[in-house]
Amino acid sequence: RVEISAQNHNFAVDPDTLPAGVEVTHVNLNDGTCAGMVYPAMKAMTIQYHPEASPGPHDADICFEQFIDMMKAEKA
């Protein structure tokens, strides 16, 4: 899956410094920087960009769906 996004490269996460168990889930195709990650053991996830593919908040729907699924799994 490809998402068009706006980047602010004042900083970037170095994947080599992440704790064991953290999985990089999004990579910027232009410069290879880490743009998202998930840490299942801590039930945490993040994206490091602002989706811009179309107007409205629907660009990052998959990220919100994954987060909601993570919350539902914890509740079950």
PDB file of C-alpha atoms in Angstrom:
ATOM      1  CA  ARG A   1       0.000   0.000   0.000  1.00  0.00           C
ATOM      2  CA  VAL A   2       1.262   3.495  -0.826  1.00  0.00           C
ATOM      3  CA  GLU A   3       0.120   6.683   0.894  1.00  0.00           C
ATOM      4  CA  ILE A   4       0.981  10.211  -0.207  1.00  0.00           C
ATOM      5  CA  SER A   5       1.980  12.216   2.845  1.00  0.00           C
ATOM      6  CA  ALA A   6       3.501  15.459   4.024  1.00  0.00           C
ATOM      7  CA  GLN A   7       6.802  15.079   5.843  1.00  0.00           C
ATOM      8  CA  ASN A   8       8.522  17.264   8.401  1.00  0.00           C
ATOM      9  CA  HIS A   9      12.094  16.076   8.524  1.00  0.00           C
ATOM     10  CA  ASN A  10      13.379  18.133  11.419  1.00  0.00           C
ATOM     11  CA  PHE A  11      13.935  14.728  13.025  1.00  0.00           C
ATOM     12  CA  ALA A  12      13.700  11.055  12.148  1.00  0.00           C
ATOM     13  CA  VAL A  13      13.698   7.801  14.102  1.00  0.00           C
ATOM     14  CA  ASP A  14      16.743   5.590  13.568  1.00  0.00           C
ATOM     15  CA  PRO A  15      15.313   2.038  13.316  1.00  0.00           C
ATOM     16  CA  ASP A  16      18.616   0.615  14.585  1.00  0.00           C
ATOM     17  CA  THR A  17      17.973   2.284  17.962  1.00  0.00           C
ATOM     18  CA  LEU A  18      14.500   0.841  18.538  1.00  0.00           C
ATOM     19  CA  PRO A  19      13.955  -1.647  21.366  1.00  0.00           C
ATOM     20  CA  ALA A  20      13.535  -5.325  20.567  1.00  0.00           C
ATOM     21  CA  GLY A  21       9.965  -6.054  19.537  1.00  0.00           C
ATOM     22  CA  VAL A  22       9.306  -2.735  17.793  1.00  0.00           C
ATOM     23  CA  GLU A  23       8.380  -3.273  14.137  1.00  0.00           C
ATOM     24  CA  VAL A  24       8.787  -0.576  11.492  1.00  0.00           C
ATOM     25  CA  THR A  25       5.490  -0.504   9.569  1.00  0.00           C
ATOM     26  CA  HIS A  26       5.899   2.553   7.323  1.00  0.00           C
ATOM     27  CA  VAL A  27       8.960   3.674   5.352  1.00  0.00           C
ATOM     28  CA  ASN A  28       9.234   6.869   3.305  1.00  0.00           C
ATOM     29  CA  LEU A  29       9.938   5.767  -0.264  1.00  0.00           C
ATOM     30  CA  ASN A  30      11.754   9.017  -1.094  1.00  0.00           C
ATOM     31  CA  ASP A  31      14.426   8.947   1.584  1.00  0.00           C
ATOM     32  CA  GLY A  32      14.013   5.639   3.429  1.00  0.00           C
ATOM     33  CA  THR A  33      13.204   7.202   6.795  1.00  0.00           C
ATOM     34  CA  CYS A  34      11.023   5.423   9.327  1.00  0.00           C
ATOM     35  CA  ALA A  35       7.495   6.818   9.069  1.00  0.00           C
ATOM     36  CA  GLY A  36       5.606   4.434  11.355  1.00  0.00           C
ATOM     37  CA  MET A  37       6.052   1.644  13.849  1.00  0.00           C
ATOM     38  CA  VAL A  38       4.177  -0.704  16.143  1.00  0.00           C
ATOM     39  CA  TYR A  39       5.186  -2.140  19.521  1.00  0.00           C
ATOM     40  CA  PRO A  40       2.751  -5.027  20.168  1.00  0.00           C
ATOM     41  CA  ALA A  41       4.095  -5.832  23.650  1.00  0.00           C
ATOM     42  CA  MET A  42       3.274  -2.288  24.777  1.00  0.00           C
ATOM     43  CA  LYS A  43       0.100  -2.076  22.665  1.00  0.00           C
ATOM     44  CA  ALA A  44       1.435   1.070  21.019  1.00  0.00           C
ATOM     45  CA  MET A  45       1.654   2.321  17.457  1.00  0.00           C
ATOM     46  CA  THR A  46       2.575   5.546  15.711  1.00  0.00           C
ATOM     47  CA  ILE A  47       2.895   7.198  12.340  1.00  0.00           C
ATOM     48  CA  GLN A  48       5.295  10.035  11.758  1.00  0.00           C
ATOM     49  CA  TYR A  49       3.667  11.878   8.885  1.00  0.00           C
ATOM     50  CA  HIS A  50       0.492  13.649   7.894  1.00  0.00           C
ATOM     51  CA  PRO A  51      -1.472  11.833   5.162  1.00  0.00           C
ATOM     52  CA  GLU A  52      -2.312  14.115   2.241  1.00  0.00           C
ATOM     53  CA  ALA A  53      -3.706  11.926  -0.554  1.00  0.00           C
ATOM     54  CA  SER A  54      -7.155  13.533  -0.617  1.00  0.00           C
ATOM     55  CA  PRO A  55      -9.188  16.082   1.295  1.00  0.00           C
ATOM     56  CA  GLY A  56     -10.624  15.037   4.598  1.00  0.00           C
ATOM     57  CA  PRO A  57      -9.522  12.709   7.378  1.00  0.00           C
ATOM     58  CA  HIS A  58      -9.893   9.493   5.367  1.00  0.00           C
ATOM     59  CA  ASP A  59      -6.260   9.188   4.268  1.00  0.00           C
ATOM     60  CA  ALA A  60      -5.150   7.503   7.483  1.00  0.00           C
ATOM     61  CA  ASP A  61      -8.253   5.319   7.943  1.00  0.00           C
ATOM     62  CA  ILE A  62      -6.167   2.129   7.959  1.00  0.00           C
ATOM     63  CA  CYS A  63      -4.109   3.433  10.887  1.00  0.00           C
ATOM     64  CA  PHE A  64      -7.243   4.263  12.866  1.00  0.00           C
ATOM     65  CA  GLU A  65      -8.749   0.864  12.007  1.00  0.00           C
ATOM     66  CA  GLN A  66      -5.622  -0.902  13.264  1.00  0.00           C
ATOM     67  CA  PHE A  67      -5.669   1.128  16.476  1.00  0.00           C
ATOM     68  CA  ILE A  68      -9.354   0.341  17.065  1.00  0.00           C
ATOM     69  CA  ASP A  69      -8.660  -3.364  16.426  1.00  0.00           C
ATOM     70  CA  MET A  70      -5.842  -3.228  18.989  1.00  0.00           C
ATOM     71  CA  MET A  71      -8.209  -1.709  21.576  1.00  0.00           C
ATOM     72  CA  LYS A  72     -10.933  -4.301  20.824  1.00  0.00           C
ATOM     73  CA  ALA A  73      -8.442  -7.163  21.192  1.00  0.00           C
ATOM     74  CA  GLU A  74      -7.364  -5.828  24.575  1.00  0.00           C
ATOM     75  CA  LYS A  75     -10.966  -5.614  25.753  1.00  0.00           C
ATOM     76  CA  ALA A  76     -11.784  -9.189  24.667  1.00  0.00           C
TER      77      ALA A  76
END
